[in-house]
Coordinates of C-alpha atoms in Angstrom, one line a residue:
X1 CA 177.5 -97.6 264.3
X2 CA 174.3 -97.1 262.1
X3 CA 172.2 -97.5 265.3
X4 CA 174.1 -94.2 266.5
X5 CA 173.7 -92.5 263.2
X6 CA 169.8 -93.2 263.5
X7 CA 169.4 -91.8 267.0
X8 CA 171.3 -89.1 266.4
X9 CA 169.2 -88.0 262.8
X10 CA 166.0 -88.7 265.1
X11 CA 167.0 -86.5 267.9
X12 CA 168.1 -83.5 265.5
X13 CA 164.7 -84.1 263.4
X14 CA 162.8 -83.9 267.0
X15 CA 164.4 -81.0 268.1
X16 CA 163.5 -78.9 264.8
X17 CA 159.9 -80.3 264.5
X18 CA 159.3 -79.2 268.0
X19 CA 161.0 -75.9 267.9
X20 CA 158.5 -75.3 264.6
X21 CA 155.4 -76.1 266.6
X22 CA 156.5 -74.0 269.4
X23 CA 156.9 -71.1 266.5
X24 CA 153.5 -71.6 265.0
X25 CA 151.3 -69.0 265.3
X26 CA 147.2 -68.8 266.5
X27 CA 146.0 -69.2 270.1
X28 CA 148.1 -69.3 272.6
X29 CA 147.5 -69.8 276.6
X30 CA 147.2 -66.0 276.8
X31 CA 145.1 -65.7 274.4
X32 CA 141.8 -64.2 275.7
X33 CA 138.2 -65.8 274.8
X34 CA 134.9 -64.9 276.0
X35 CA 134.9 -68.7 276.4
X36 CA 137.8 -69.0 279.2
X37 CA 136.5 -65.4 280.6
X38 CA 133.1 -67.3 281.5
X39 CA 134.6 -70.5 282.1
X40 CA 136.5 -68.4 284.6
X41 CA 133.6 -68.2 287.1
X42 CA 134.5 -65.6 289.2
X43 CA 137.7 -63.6 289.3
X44 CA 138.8 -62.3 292.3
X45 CA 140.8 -59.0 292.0
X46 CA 143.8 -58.5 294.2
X47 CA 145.4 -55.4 292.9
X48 CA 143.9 -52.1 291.4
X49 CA 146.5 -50.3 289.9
X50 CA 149.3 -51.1 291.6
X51 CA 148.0 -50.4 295.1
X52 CA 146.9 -53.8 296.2
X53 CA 143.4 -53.6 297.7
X54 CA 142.2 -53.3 301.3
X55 CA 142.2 -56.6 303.4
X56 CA 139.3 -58.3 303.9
X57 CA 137.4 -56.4 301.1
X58 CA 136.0 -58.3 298.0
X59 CA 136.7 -56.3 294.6
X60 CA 135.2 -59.7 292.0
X61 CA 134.4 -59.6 288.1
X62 CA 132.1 -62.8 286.9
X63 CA 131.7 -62.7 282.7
X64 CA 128.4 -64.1 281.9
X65 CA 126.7 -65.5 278.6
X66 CA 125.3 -62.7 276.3
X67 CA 128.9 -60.6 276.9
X68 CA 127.5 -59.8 280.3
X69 CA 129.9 -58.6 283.4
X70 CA 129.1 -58.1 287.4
X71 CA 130.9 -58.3 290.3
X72 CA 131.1 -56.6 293.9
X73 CA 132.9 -53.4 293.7
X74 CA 133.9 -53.3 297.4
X75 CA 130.3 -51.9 299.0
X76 CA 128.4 -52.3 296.0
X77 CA 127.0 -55.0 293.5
X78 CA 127.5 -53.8 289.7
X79 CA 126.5 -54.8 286.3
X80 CA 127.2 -54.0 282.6
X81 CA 128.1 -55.4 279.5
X82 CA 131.4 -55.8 277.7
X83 CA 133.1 -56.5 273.8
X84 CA 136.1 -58.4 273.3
X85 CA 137.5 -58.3 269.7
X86 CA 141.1 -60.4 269.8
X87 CA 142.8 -59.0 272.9
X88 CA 140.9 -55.8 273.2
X89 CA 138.4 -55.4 276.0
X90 CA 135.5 -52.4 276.6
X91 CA 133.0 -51.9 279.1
X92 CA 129.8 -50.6 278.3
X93 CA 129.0 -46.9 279.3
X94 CA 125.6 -48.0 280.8
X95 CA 127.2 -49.6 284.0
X96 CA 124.7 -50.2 287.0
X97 CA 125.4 -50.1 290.5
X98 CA 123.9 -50.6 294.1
X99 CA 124.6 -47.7 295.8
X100 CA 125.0 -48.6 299.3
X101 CA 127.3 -46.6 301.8
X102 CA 130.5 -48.1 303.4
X103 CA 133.8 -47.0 305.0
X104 CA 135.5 -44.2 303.3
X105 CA 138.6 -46.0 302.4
X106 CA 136.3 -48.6 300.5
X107 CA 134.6 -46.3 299.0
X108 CA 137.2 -44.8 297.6
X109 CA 138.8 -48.3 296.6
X110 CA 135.4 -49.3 294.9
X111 CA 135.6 -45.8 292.8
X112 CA 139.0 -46.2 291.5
X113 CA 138.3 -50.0 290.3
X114 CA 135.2 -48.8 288.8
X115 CA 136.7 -46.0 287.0
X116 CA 139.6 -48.0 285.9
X117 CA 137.7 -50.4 284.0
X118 CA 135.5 -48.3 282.6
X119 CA 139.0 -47.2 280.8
X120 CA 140.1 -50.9 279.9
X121 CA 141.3 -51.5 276.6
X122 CA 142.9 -54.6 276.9
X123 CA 142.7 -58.3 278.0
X124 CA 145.0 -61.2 278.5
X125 CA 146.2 -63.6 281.2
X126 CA 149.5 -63.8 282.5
X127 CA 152.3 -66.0 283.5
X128 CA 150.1 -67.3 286.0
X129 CA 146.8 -67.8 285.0
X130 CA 146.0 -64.3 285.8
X131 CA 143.6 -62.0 284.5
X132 CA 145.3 -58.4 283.3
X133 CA 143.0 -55.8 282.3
X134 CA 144.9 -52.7 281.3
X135 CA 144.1 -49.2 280.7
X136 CA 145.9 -47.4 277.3
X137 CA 147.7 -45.5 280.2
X138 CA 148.7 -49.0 281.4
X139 CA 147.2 -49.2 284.7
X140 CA 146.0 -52.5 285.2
X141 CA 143.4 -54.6 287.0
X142 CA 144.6 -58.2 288.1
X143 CA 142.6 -60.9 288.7
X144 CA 142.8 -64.8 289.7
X145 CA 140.2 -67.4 289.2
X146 CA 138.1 -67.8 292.5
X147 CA 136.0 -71.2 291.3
X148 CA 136.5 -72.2 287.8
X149 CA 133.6 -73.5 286.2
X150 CA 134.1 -77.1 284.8

């Protein structure tokens, strides 16, 4: 009987110490760093707002030291800086781009992205590992890790 008694006070105790850890707050696997943004190597978006993007195009963000951001826009290479403060996210104004011509379409899919992040506000990942950058209108830029760096 006491060895029942004992398993049972263990298992109660286990289930409340665990549900406590599982309560405490601080960092959590959403939690956006610029440490697992550049650990990230590059991030491959596959939807701009909602709209997917256009097969066989490349849409890419790569976080680099020194708060540093770049990527292929579609046609074009571009560069910039960015701030992340907890979860909130800017671009720099002073964004660079090649300026190369392409089809329409991709033009027109490499101006949305480029807008939209300009109007980021927000970072975290999701369920999946995924990047969300979100506009205060909540559009939203996802992105999954291409080659993480080790």
């Amino acid at each position: 009987m006491e060895l029942k008694k004992f398993l049972a006070v263990s298992a109660v105790s286990s289930a409340i110490f665990l549900s406590a850890c599982a309560n405490t707050p601080g960092a959590t696997d959403n939690d956006v760093t610029t440490e697992n943004l550049i650990r990230g190597g590059e991030w491959v978006v596959d939807d701009i707002s909602g709209k997917g993007i256009i097969d066989s195009s490349r849409v890419s963000i790569v976080f680099m030291e020194g708060n540093k951001v770049g990527g292929s826009s579609s046609c074009n290479r571009y560069s910039g800086e960015y701030q992340l403060n907890g979860s909130e996210f800017t671009v720099g104004e002073n964004m660079a781009s090649t300026r190369m011509a392409c089809a329409p379409a991709l033009m027109n899919q490499e101006e949305s992205f480029l807008k939209l992040l300009m109007h980021v506000n927000q970072a975290r990942f999701g369920d999946h590992g995924e990047l969300l950058l979100s506009t205060p209108e909540g559009e939203t830029i996802r992105a999954f890790q291409s080659s993480p760096k080790p």
